[in-house]
Amino acid sequence: MNFDLTAEQEQLRDAVRTLGRRYGHSYFVEKARAGAHTTELWHEAGRLGYLGVNIPTEYGGGGGGITELAIVCEELAAAGCPLLLLVVSPAIAATVIARHGTEAQRKRHLPGLADGSRKIVFAITEPEAGSNFHRLGTVARRDGADWLLSGRKCYISGVDEAGHVLVVARVAVGDGPASSAEAAPQKLKPALFIVPTDAPGLTSSKLDMQIVSPENQFLLYLDDVRLPADALVGESLDAGLPALFSGLNPERITVAAMGAGTGRYAIERASGYTTTRKVWGGRSIGSHQGVAHPLAHAAVQVELARLMIYKAATLYDAGRDLEAGVSGNMSKYAAGEAAALAVDTAVQALGGAGMTTEYGVATLLGAVRAGRIAPVSREMILNFVAQHVLGQEKSY
Ligand SMILES: Cc1cc2nc3c(=O)[nH]c(=O)nc-3n(C[C@H](O)[C@H](O)[C@H](O)COP(=O)(O)OP(=O)(O)OC[C@H]3O[C@@H](n4cnc5c(N)ncnc54)[C@H](O)[C@@H]3O)c2cc1C
């Protein structure tokens, strides 16, 4: 057993930390308040190769794995820049295309994803289906050689910044009508489509979220969006389900890394403050265990989550997908809870300063709260663990 990063991974961590600190949380908040994006940081990270660490070298990436991408997510968040689009574009979209795309799709999309010039966001959630992906109502149907996509998606991050969106739809297969008591009903198979965000028939509207972030969420409307045959990810409809699943572990692991980094950032801000703030004579407020212990407790929770994140990433990179699924879900649960605890505890330790924009901690309350809901809620992870680890009957 080895808990150490390799020398290259340590170098990556130090370099990303340096980059993140050069921008810092005030840059992140300024962009959010101005309704702008962290474009400079994104492009610099792309130029330095950090956005493509997990993309194969033949397509312009670093040839590393999800461990390296988790390091990038964690360190940028630990510097106060939790970039959700890292989870969506390099973690989900690049993994899906690298693993299940056609050679033409890999050549077309991966180099741009690697250098950050291209962003592909991810759309699975729907208003009616919510956590129940079996109810997805976005349907793709053939029209000659083309596809026509119709449906609605919600909470889709980064649509305004991306050239493409990876849409999860369902395609009717089989001979029978879509619904009929007599004939064999058509089956709806999941399929992924790479859809240009300026495609005719695709419209979006921004959701007003209570999260301080330069990255926004959108409702997406697909109204007979016409796509060429090669918009379908993979060589055939059989690629759909494995492609969808291949994005889930990277998503959970990198979002967890972002949560752990955010937790570290908050604890560092607070513990720096509590060692110098004195309101009872010469002693710092951190000398009071009522202040120090909650911070220490949060630090323990964050570190425990980090252990599970890097275990999950190591399993994933070793090709042990099923075990990575269990650890990835557990890491996402642990990091979501730890990040929310760390930020709330840091706000409390900072007192009034905790609620100011200047100290940069309360600005993260919305984001860490959302981290217990998205991209998979804590309840759905508990359902997964209860069923797959504890052998309980499926409850839904
Ligand atoms: C900031 C943010 C960014 C997002 N970005 C994206 C994105 O880029 N792309 C995308 O596709 N989606 C995105 N989402 C959507 C996110 O993945 C969903 O919000 C999440 O999966 C939960 O779905 P829901 O909101 O429909 O909740 P619902 O499914 O309506 O659930 C509501 C509550 O009920 C609980 N619940 C539901 N079913 C069960 C059950 N069987 N057992 C126990 N509890 C249950 C849930 O845990 C939750 O607490 C984002 C969401 C947020 C908040």
CSV table of C-alpha atoms and ligand atoms in Angstrom, one decimal:
chain,number,residue,atom,x,y,z
A,1,MET,CA,0.0,0.0,0.0
A,2,ASN,CA,1.3,3.4,-0.9
A,3,PHE,CA,-0.3,6.7,0.0
A,4,ASP,CA,2.2,8.9,-1.8
A,5,LEU,CA,1.7,10.8,-5.1
A,6,THR,CA,4.4,10.1,-7.7
A,7,ALA,CA,7.0,12.8,-8.2
A,8,GLU,CA,5.2,13.9,-11.4
A,9,GLN,CA,1.9,14.1,-9.6
A,10,GLU,CA,3.5,16.2,-6.8
A,11,GLN,CA,5.0,18.5,-9.4
A,12,LEU,CA,1.6,18.8,-11.0
A,13,ARG,CA,-0.1,19.6,-7.6
A,14,ASP,CA,2.5,22.3,-6.8
A,15,ALA,CA,2.3,23.9,-10.2
A,16,VAL,CA,-1.6,23.9,-10.2
A,17,ARG,CA,-1.5,25.3,-6.7
A,18,THR,CA,0.8,28.1,-7.8
A,19,LEU,CA,-1.5,28.9,-10.7
A,20,GLY,CA,-4.6,28.8,-8.6
A,21,ARG,CA,-3.1,31.1,-6.0
A,22,ARG,CA,-2.1,33.6,-8.6
A,23,TYR,CA,-5.8,34.0,-9.4
A,24,GLY,CA,-7.3,33.3,-6.1
A,25,HIS,CA,-10.9,33.5,-4.7
A,26,SER,CA,-11.3,37.2,-5.1
A,27,TYR,CA,-10.8,36.8,-8.9
A,28,PHE,CA,-13.4,34.0,-8.9
A,29,VAL,CA,-15.9,36.2,-7.0
A,30,GLU,CA,-15.3,39.3,-9.1
A,31,LYS,CA,-16.0,37.3,-12.2
A,32,ALA,CA,-19.2,35.8,-10.7
A,33,ARG,CA,-20.4,39.2,-9.5
A,34,ALA,CA,-19.7,40.8,-12.9
A,35,GLY,CA,-21.6,38.0,-14.7
A,36,ALA,CA,-18.3,37.1,-16.4
A,37,HIS,CA,-16.4,33.8,-16.7
A,38,THR,CA,-12.9,32.7,-15.5
A,39,THR,CA,-11.7,32.8,-19.1
A,40,GLU,CA,-8.1,33.8,-18.3
A,41,LEU,CA,-7.7,31.1,-15.7
A,42,TRP,CA,-9.3,28.5,-18.0
A,43,HIS,CA,-7.1,29.3,-20.9
A,44,GLU,CA,-3.9,29.5,-18.9
A,45,ALA,CA,-4.7,26.2,-17.3
A,46,GLY,CA,-5.3,24.8,-20.8
A,47,ARG,CA,-2.0,26.2,-22.2
A,48,LEU,CA,-0.1,24.7,-19.3
A,49,GLY,CA,-1.7,21.3,-20.0
A,50,TYR,CA,-3.8,21.0,-16.8
A,51,LEU,CA,-7.2,20.7,-18.6
A,52,GLY,CA,-6.0,17.8,-20.7
A,53,VAL,CA,-4.0,15.8,-18.1
A,54,ASN,CA,-6.3,12.8,-18.5
A,55,ILE,CA,-6.6,12.9,-22.3
A,56,PRO,CA,-4.4,10.5,-24.3
A,57,THR,CA,-1.2,12.0,-25.7
A,58,GLU,CA,-2.0,11.2,-29.3
A,59,TYR,CA,-4.9,13.7,-29.0
A,60,GLY,CA,-2.8,16.5,-27.4
A,61,GLY,CA,-3.4,15.5,-23.8
A,62,GLY,CA,-1.1,14.6,-20.9
A,63,GLY,CA,-1.7,10.9,-21.0
A,64,GLY,CA,-2.5,10.7,-17.3
A,65,GLY,CA,-5.6,9.6,-15.6
A,66,ILE,CA,-8.5,10.7,-13.4
A,67,THR,CA,-6.0,10.9,-10.5
A,68,GLU,CA,-4.2,13.7,-12.3
A,69,LEU,CA,-7.5,15.5,-13.1
A,70,ALA,CA,-8.6,15.1,-9.5
A,71,ILE,CA,-5.3,16.8,-8.4
A,72,VAL,CA,-6.1,19.7,-10.8
A,73,CYS,CA,-9.7,20.0,-9.5
A,74,GLU,CA,-8.6,19.8,-5.8
A,75,GLU,CA,-5.8,22.3,-6.1
A,76,LEU,CA,-7.7,25.0,-8.0
A,77,ALA,CA,-10.5,24.7,-5.5
A,78,ALA,CA,-8.1,24.8,-2.6
A,79,ALA,CA,-6.9,28.1,-4.1
A,80,GLY,CA,-10.5,29.4,-4.0
A,81,CYS,CA,-11.3,28.6,-7.6
A,82,PRO,CA,-13.7,25.6,-7.7
A,83,LEU,CA,-14.3,25.3,-11.4
A,84,LEU,CA,-17.4,23.1,-12.0
A,85,LEU,CA,-16.7,23.0,-15.8
A,86,LEU,CA,-13.6,20.9,-15.0
A,87,VAL,CA,-16.0,18.2,-13.9
A,88,VAL,CA,-18.1,18.5,-17.0
A,89,SER,CA,-15.8,19.1,-19.9
A,90,PRO,CA,-12.5,17.2,-19.2
A,91,ALA,CA,-13.9,14.7,-16.7
A,92,ILE,CA,-17.2,13.7,-18.3
A,93,ALA,CA,-17.1,14.7,-22.0
A,94,ALA,CA,-13.4,13.9,-22.7
A,95,THR,CA,-13.7,10.6,-20.9
A,96,VAL,CA,-16.8,9.6,-22.8
A,97,ILE,CA,-15.4,10.6,-26.2
A,98,ALA,CA,-11.9,9.1,-25.6
A,99,ARG,CA,-13.4,5.8,-24.4
A,100,HIS,CA,-16.5,5.5,-26.6
A,101,GLY,CA,-16.3,8.0,-29.4
A,102,THR,CA,-15.4,7.2,-33.0
A,103,GLU,CA,-11.9,7.9,-34.2
A,104,ALA,CA,-13.3,10.9,-36.1
A,105,GLN,CA,-15.0,12.2,-32.9
A,106,ARG,CA,-11.8,11.8,-30.9
A,107,LYS,CA,-9.8,13.7,-33.5
A,108,ARG,CA,-12.4,16.4,-33.8
A,109,HIS,CA,-13.0,17.1,-30.1
A,110,LEU,CA,-10.1,15.9,-27.9
A,111,PRO,CA,-7.3,18.2,-28.9
A,112,GLY,CA,-9.5,21.3,-28.2
A,113,LEU,CA,-10.7,19.8,-24.9
A,114,ALA,CA,-7.1,19.2,-24.0
A,115,ASP,CA,-5.9,22.7,-24.6
A,116,GLY,CA,-9.1,24.3,-23.3
A,117,SER,CA,-10.1,26.0,-26.6
A,118,ARG,CA,-13.2,23.7,-26.7
A,119,LYS,CA,-15.7,23.1,-23.9
A,120,ILE,CA,-18.3,20.4,-24.0
A,121,VAL,CA,-21.0,20.5,-21.3
A,122,PHE,CA,-23.2,17.6,-20.2
A,123,ALA,CA,-27.0,17.4,-20.2
A,124,ILE,CA,-28.7,14.5,-18.5
A,125,THR,CA,-31.1,16.0,-15.9
A,126,GLU,CA,-34.7,16.7,-16.9
A,127,PRO,CA,-37.5,18.5,-15.1
A,128,GLU,CA,-39.8,15.4,-15.0
A,129,ALA,CA,-37.2,12.7,-14.5
A,130,GLY,CA,-35.0,14.3,-11.8
A,131,SER,CA,-32.9,11.6,-10.1
A,132,ASN,CA,-34.8,8.9,-11.9
A,133,PHE,CA,-32.8,8.5,-15.2
A,134,HIS,CA,-35.1,5.7,-16.3
A,135,ARG,CA,-37.7,8.4,-16.9
A,136,LEU,CA,-35.7,10.5,-19.3
A,137,GLY,CA,-38.1,11.9,-21.9
A,138,THR,CA,-35.6,13.4,-24.4
A,139,VAL,CA,-36.0,11.3,-27.5
A,140,ALA,CA,-33.9,11.0,-30.7
A,141,ARG,CA,-35.5,9.7,-33.8
A,142,ARG,CA,-34.2,8.9,-37.2
A,143,ASP,CA,-35.0,11.1,-40.2
A,144,GLY,CA,-33.2,9.7,-43.2
A,145,ALA,CA,-29.6,9.7,-42.3
A,146,ASP,CA,-30.1,12.5,-39.7
A,147,TRP,CA,-31.3,12.5,-36.1
A,148,LEU,CA,-34.0,14.7,-34.7
A,149,LEU,CA,-33.8,15.4,-30.9
A,150,SER,CA,-36.6,16.7,-28.8
A,151,GLY,CA,-36.9,17.2,-25.1
A,152,ARG,CA,-36.1,19.4,-22.1
A,153,LYS,CA,-33.1,19.5,-19.8
A,154,CYS,CA,-32.5,21.5,-16.6
A,155,TYR,CA,-29.7,22.8,-14.4
A,156,ILE,CA,-27.2,22.3,-17.3
A,157,SER,CA,-24.0,24.0,-16.3
A,158,GLY,CA,-21.9,26.2,-18.7
A,159,VAL,CA,-24.2,26.2,-21.8
A,160,ASP,CA,-23.2,29.9,-22.4
A,161,GLU,CA,-19.5,29.0,-22.4
A,162,ALA,CA,-19.6,25.8,-24.5
A,163,GLY,CA,-19.5,25.1,-28.2
A,164,HIS,CA,-21.2,21.7,-27.7
A,165,VAL,CA,-23.4,19.9,-25.2
A,166,LEU,CA,-23.3,16.2,-24.7
A,167,VAL,CA,-27.0,15.3,-24.6
A,168,VAL,CA,-28.3,12.1,-23.1
A,169,ALA,CA,-31.4,11.0,-25.0
A,170,ARG,CA,-33.2,7.8,-25.7
A,171,VAL,CA,-33.8,6.1,-29.0
A,172,ALA,CA,-36.6,3.8,-29.8
A,173,VAL,CA,-35.4,0.4,-30.9
A,174,GLY,CA,-37.5,-2.7,-32.0
A,175,ASP,CA,-40.4,-3.1,-34.3
A,176,GLY,CA,-43.5,-2.4,-32.2
A,177,PRO,CA,-45.1,1.0,-31.7
A,178,ALA,CA,-43.9,3.1,-28.8
A,179,SER,CA,-46.9,2.2,-26.7
A,180,SER,CA,-49.3,-0.6,-27.5
A,181,ALA,CA,-50.9,-3.3,-25.4
A,182,GLU,CA,-50.7,-6.0,-28.2
A,183,ALA,CA,-47.5,-5.4,-30.2
A,184,ALA,CA,-44.1,-5.8,-28.5
A,185,PRO,CA,-43.4,-2.3,-27.3
A,186,GLN,CA,-40.4,-0.4,-28.5
A,187,LYS,CA,-37.5,-0.3,-26.1
A,188,LEU,CA,-35.9,3.1,-25.4
A,189,LYS,CA,-32.1,2.8,-25.4
A,190,PRO,CA,-30.0,5.6,-24.0
A,191,ALA,CA,-27.8,7.3,-26.5
A,192,LEU,CA,-25.4,10.3,-26.3
A,193,PHE,CA,-25.3,13.0,-28.9
A,194,ILE,CA,-22.7,15.8,-29.4
A,195,VAL,CA,-24.9,18.8,-30.1
A,196,PRO,CA,-23.6,22.2,-31.2
A,197,THR,CA,-24.9,24.8,-28.8
A,198,ASP,CA,-25.9,27.0,-31.8
A,199,ALA,CA,-27.9,24.2,-33.5
A,200,PRO,CA,-31.3,25.4,-34.9
A,201,GLY,CA,-34.0,24.3,-32.5
A,202,LEU,CA,-31.8,24.4,-29.4
A,203,THR,CA,-32.6,27.2,-27.0
A,204,SER,CA,-31.7,27.9,-23.4
A,205,SER,CA,-32.6,30.1,-20.6
A,206,LYS,CA,-30.5,30.9,-17.6
A,207,LEU,CA,-31.7,29.8,-14.2
A,208,ASP,CA,-31.3,32.2,-11.3
A,209,MET,CA,-29.3,30.2,-8.7
A,210,GLN,CA,-28.3,31.1,-5.2
A,211,ILE,CA,-24.6,30.2,-5.8
A,212,VAL,CA,-21.8,32.7,-6.2
A,213,SER,CA,-20.1,31.3,-9.3
A,214,PRO,CA,-19.0,32.5,-12.7
A,215,GLU,CA,-20.5,29.3,-14.1
A,216,ASN,CA,-24.2,29.3,-14.7
A,217,GLN,CA,-27.0,26.7,-15.0
A,218,PHE,CA,-29.6,26.6,-17.8
A,219,LEU,CA,-32.8,25.2,-18.9
A,220,LEU,CA,-32.3,23.6,-22.4
A,221,TYR,CA,-35.1,23.2,-24.9
A,222,LEU,CA,-34.6,20.8,-27.8
A,223,ASP,CA,-37.2,21.2,-30.4
A,224,ASP,CA,-36.6,18.8,-33.4
A,225,VAL,CA,-32.9,19.6,-33.3
A,226,ARG,CA,-31.5,18.2,-36.6
A,227,LEU,CA,-28.1,16.4,-36.3
A,228,PRO,CA,-26.0,14.5,-38.8
A,229,ALA,CA,-25.5,10.8,-38.3
A,230,ASP,CA,-22.1,11.3,-36.8
A,231,ALA,CA,-23.4,13.3,-33.8
A,232,LEU,CA,-24.2,10.0,-32.1
A,233,VAL,CA,-21.4,9.1,-29.8
A,234,GLY,CA,-19.8,5.8,-30.9
A,235,GLU,CA,-20.1,3.5,-33.9
A,236,SER,CA,-23.6,2.3,-33.0
A,237,LEU,CA,-26.5,2.6,-30.6
A,238,ASP,CA,-24.8,-0.1,-28.5
A,239,ALA,CA,-22.2,2.5,-27.4
A,240,GLY,CA,-24.9,4.5,-25.5
A,241,LEU,CA,-25.1,2.8,-22.1
A,242,PRO,CA,-21.4,2.0,-21.6
A,243,ALA,CA,-20.6,5.6,-22.8
A,244,LEU,CA,-23.0,7.0,-20.2
A,245,PHE,CA,-21.6,4.9,-17.4
A,246,SER,CA,-18.0,5.7,-18.3
A,247,GLY,CA,-18.6,9.4,-17.5
A,248,LEU,CA,-20.1,8.7,-14.1
A,249,ASN,CA,-17.0,7.6,-12.1
A,250,PRO,CA,-14.8,10.5,-13.4
A,251,GLU,CA,-17.7,12.9,-12.6
A,252,ARG,CA,-18.1,11.7,-9.0
A,253,ILE,CA,-14.3,11.6,-8.3
A,254,THR,CA,-13.5,15.0,-9.7
A,255,VAL,CA,-16.5,16.7,-8.1
A,256,ALA,CA,-15.5,15.1,-4.8
A,257,ALA,CA,-11.9,16.5,-5.3
A,258,MET,CA,-13.4,19.9,-5.9
A,259,GLY,CA,-15.3,19.6,-2.6
A,260,ALA,CA,-12.2,18.5,-0.7
A,261,GLY,CA,-10.2,21.4,-2.1
A,262,THR,CA,-13.0,23.9,-1.2
A,263,GLY,CA,-13.0,22.4,2.3
A,264,ARG,CA,-9.2,22.9,2.6
A,265,TYR,CA,-9.5,26.5,1.3
A,266,ALA,CA,-12.2,27.3,4.0
A,267,ILE,CA,-10.3,25.7,6.8
A,268,GLU,CA,-7.1,27.5,5.8
A,269,ARG,CA,-8.8,30.8,5.7
A,270,ALA,CA,-10.4,30.3,9.1
A,271,SER,CA,-7.4,28.9,10.9
A,272,GLY,CA,-5.2,31.7,9.6
A,273,TYR,CA,-7.7,34.1,11.1
A,274,THR,CA,-8.2,32.3,14.4
A,275,THR,CA,-4.4,32.2,15.2
A,276,THR,CA,-4.2,36.0,15.0
A,277,ARG,CA,-7.6,37.3,16.1
A,278,LYS,CA,-7.5,38.3,19.8
A,279,VAL,CA,-10.6,39.5,21.7
A,280,TRP,CA,-9.8,38.2,25.3
A,281,GLY,CA,-6.5,39.8,26.2
A,282,GLY,CA,-3.4,38.3,24.6
A,283,ARG,CA,-4.8,34.9,23.6
A,284,SER,CA,-6.0,34.1,20.1
A,285,ILE,CA,-9.6,32.9,19.6
A,286,GLY,CA,-8.1,29.7,18.3
A,287,SER,CA,-6.8,28.9,21.7
A,288,HIS,CA,-10.4,28.3,22.8
A,289,GLN,CA,-11.3,24.7,22.1
A,290,GLY,CA,-14.8,25.8,21.2
A,291,VAL,CA,-13.3,27.5,18.1
A,292,ALA,CA,-10.4,25.1,17.4
A,293,HIS,CA,-12.1,21.7,17.8
A,294,PRO,CA,-14.9,22.3,15.2
A,295,LEU,CA,-12.1,23.4,12.7
A,296,ALA,CA,-10.0,20.3,13.7
A,297,HIS,CA,-13.1,18.1,13.3
A,298,ALA,CA,-13.8,19.5,9.8
A,299,ALA,CA,-10.1,19.0,8.8
A,300,VAL,CA,-10.4,15.3,9.8
A,301,GLN,CA,-13.6,15.0,7.7
A,302,VAL,CA,-11.9,16.6,4.7
A,303,GLU,CA,-8.8,14.4,5.0
A,304,LEU,CA,-10.9,11.3,5.3
A,305,ALA,CA,-12.7,12.3,2.1
A,306,ARG,CA,-9.4,12.9,0.3
A,307,LEU,CA,-8.3,9.3,1.2
A,308,MET,CA,-11.4,7.9,-0.5
A,309,ILE,CA,-11.1,10.3,-3.5
A,310,TYR,CA,-7.6,9.1,-4.3
A,311,LYS,CA,-8.4,5.5,-3.6
A,312,ALA,CA,-11.3,5.8,-6.1
A,313,ALA,CA,-9.1,7.6,-8.6
A,314,THR,CA,-6.4,4.9,-8.3
A,315,LEU,CA,-9.0,2.1,-8.8
A,316,TYR,CA,-10.5,3.9,-11.8
A,317,ASP,CA,-7.1,4.5,-13.4
A,318,ALA,CA,-6.3,0.8,-12.8
A,319,GLY,CA,-9.4,-0.1,-14.9
A,320,ARG,CA,-11.2,-1.5,-11.8
A,321,ASP,CA,-14.5,0.3,-12.7
A,322,LEU,CA,-16.8,-1.6,-10.4
A,323,GLU,CA,-14.7,-1.0,-7.3
A,324,ALA,CA,-14.1,2.6,-8.5
A,325,GLY,CA,-17.9,3.0,-8.6
A,326,VAL,CA,-18.3,2.1,-5.0
A,327,SER,CA,-15.3,4.2,-3.8
A,328,GLY,CA,-16.2,7.1,-6.2
A,329,ASN,CA,-19.8,7.3,-4.8
A,330,MET,CA,-18.5,7.1,-1.3
A,331,SER,CA,-15.9,9.8,-2.0
A,332,LYS,CA,-18.5,12.0,-3.4
A,333,TYR,CA,-20.7,11.6,-0.4
A,334,ALA,CA,-17.9,12.1,2.0
A,335,ALA,CA,-16.5,15.2,0.3
A,336,GLY,CA,-19.9,16.7,-0.2
A,337,GLU,CA,-20.6,16.5,3.5
A,338,ALA,CA,-17.0,17.5,4.5
A,339,ALA,CA,-17.0,20.6,2.3
A,340,ALA,CA,-20.4,21.8,3.6
A,341,LEU,CA,-19.2,21.2,7.2
A,342,ALA,CA,-15.8,22.9,6.6
A,343,VAL,CA,-17.3,26.1,5.0
A,344,ASP,CA,-20.0,26.4,7.6
A,345,THR,CA,-17.5,25.9,10.4
A,346,ALA,CA,-15.1,28.4,8.9
A,347,VAL,CA,-17.8,31.0,8.7
A,348,GLN,CA,-18.6,30.5,12.4
A,349,ALA,CA,-14.9,30.7,13.4
A,350,LEU,CA,-14.5,33.9,11.5
A,351,GLY,CA,-17.5,35.5,13.2
A,352,GLY,CA,-18.9,38.5,11.4
A,353,ALA,CA,-15.9,38.5,9.1
A,354,GLY,CA,-17.1,35.1,7.9
A,355,MET,CA,-20.1,36.7,6.3
A,356,THR,CA,-18.2,39.4,4.4
A,357,THR,CA,-17.2,39.1,0.8
A,358,GLU,CA,-13.7,40.2,1.7
A,359,TYR,CA,-12.9,37.1,3.7
A,360,GLY,CA,-14.2,34.9,1.0
A,361,VAL,CA,-15.8,32.1,2.9
A,362,ALA,CA,-19.6,32.8,2.9
A,363,THR,CA,-19.3,33.2,-0.9
A,364,LEU,CA,-18.9,29.4,-1.0
A,365,LEU,CA,-22.0,28.5,1.1
A,366,GLY,CA,-24.3,28.1,-1.9
A,367,ALA,CA,-21.7,26.0,-3.9
A,368,VAL,CA,-21.0,23.5,-1.1
A,369,ARG,CA,-24.7,23.2,-0.3
A,370,ALA,CA,-25.3,22.4,-4.0
A,371,GLY,CA,-22.5,19.8,-3.7
A,372,ARG,CA,-24.8,17.7,-1.5
A,373,ILE,CA,-27.4,17.6,-4.2
A,374,ALA,CA,-25.5,17.5,-7.5
A,375,PRO,CA,-24.4,15.8,-9.6
A,376,VAL,CA,-25.8,13.0,-7.6
A,377,SER,CA,-27.6,13.6,-4.3
A,378,ARG,CA,-26.5,12.2,-1.0
A,379,GLU,CA,-29.7,10.2,-0.8
A,380,MET,CA,-29.1,8.5,-4.2
A,381,ILE,CA,-25.6,7.6,-3.1
A,382,LEU,CA,-26.9,6.1,0.2
A,383,ASN,CA,-29.4,4.2,-2.0
A,384,PHE,CA,-26.5,2.9,-4.1
A,385,VAL,CA,-24.4,1.9,-1.0
A,386,ALA,CA,-27.4,0.3,0.7
A,387,GLN,CA,-28.1,-1.8,-2.4
A,388,HIS,CA,-24.7,-2.6,-3.8
A,389,VAL,CA,-22.6,-2.7,-0.7
A,390,LEU,CA,-25.1,-3.8,2.0
A,391,GLY,CA,-27.2,-6.0,-0.2
A,392,GLN,CA,-30.5,-4.3,0.6
A,393,GLU,CA,-33.5,-4.5,-1.6
A,394,LYS,CA,-33.8,-1.6,-4.1
A,395,SER,CA,-36.1,0.9,-2.4
A,396,TYR,CA,-37.4,2.7,-5.5
B,1,LIG,C1,-25.3,23.7,-9.3
B,1,LIG,C2,-25.9,22.6,-10.1
B,1,LIG,C3,-25.3,22.2,-11.3
B,1,LIG,C4,-25.8,21.2,-12.0
B,1,LIG,N1,-25.2,20.9,-13.2
B,1,LIG,C5,-25.8,19.9,-14.0
B,1,LIG,C6,-25.2,19.7,-15.3
B,1,LIG,O1,-24.3,20.3,-15.8
B,1,LIG,N2,-25.8,18.7,-16.1
B,1,LIG,C7,-26.9,18.0,-15.6
B,1,LIG,O2,-27.4,17.1,-16.4
B,1,LIG,N3,-27.4,18.2,-14.4
B,1,LIG,C8,-26.9,19.2,-13.6
B,1,LIG,N4,-27.4,19.4,-12.3
B,1,LIG,C9,-28.6,18.7,-11.9
B,1,LIG,C10,-28.3,17.7,-10.7
B,1,LIG,O3,-27.6,16.6,-11.2
B,1,LIG,C11,-29.7,17.3,-10.1
B,1,LIG,O4,-30.2,18.5,-9.5
B,1,LIG,C12,-29.6,16.2,-9.2
B,1,LIG,O5,-29.3,15.0,-9.9
B,1,LIG,C13,-30.9,16.0,-8.4
B,1,LIG,O6,-32.0,15.9,-9.3
B,1,LIG,P1,-33.3,16.9,-9.0
B,1,LIG,O7,-32.8,18.2,-8.8
B,1,LIG,O8,-34.3,16.7,-10.1
B,1,LIG,O9,-33.9,16.3,-7.6
B,1,LIG,P2,-35.1,15.3,-7.4
B,1,LIG,O10,-34.8,14.0,-8.2
B,1,LIG,O11,-36.4,15.9,-7.6
B,1,LIG,O12,-34.9,15.0,-5.9
B,1,LIG,C14,-35.3,15.9,-4.9
B,1,LIG,C15,-34.9,15.3,-3.5
B,1,LIG,O13,-35.5,14.0,-3.3
B,1,LIG,C16,-34.4,13.1,-3.1
B,1,LIG,N5,-34.8,11.8,-3.7
B,1,LIG,C17,-35.2,11.6,-5.0
B,1,LIG,N6,-35.4,10.3,-5.2
B,1,LIG,C18,-35.1,9.6,-4.1
B,1,LIG,C19,-35.1,8.2,-3.7
B,1,LIG,N7,-35.4,7.3,-4.5
B,1,LIG,N8,-34.7,8.0,-2.4
B,1,LIG,C20,-34.3,8.9,-1.5
B,1,LIG,N9,-34.3,10.2,-1.9
B,1,LIG,C21,-34.7,10.6,-3.1
B,1,LIG,C22,-33.2,13.6,-3.7
B,1,LIG,O14,-32.0,13.1,-3.1
B,1,LIG,C23,-33.4,15.1,-3.4
B,1,LIG,O15,-32.9,15.4,-2.1
B,1,LIG,C24,-26.9,20.5,-11.6
B,1,LIG,C25,-27.5,20.8,-10.3
B,1,LIG,C26,-27.0,21.9,-9.6
B,1,LIG,C27,-27.7,22.3,-8.3
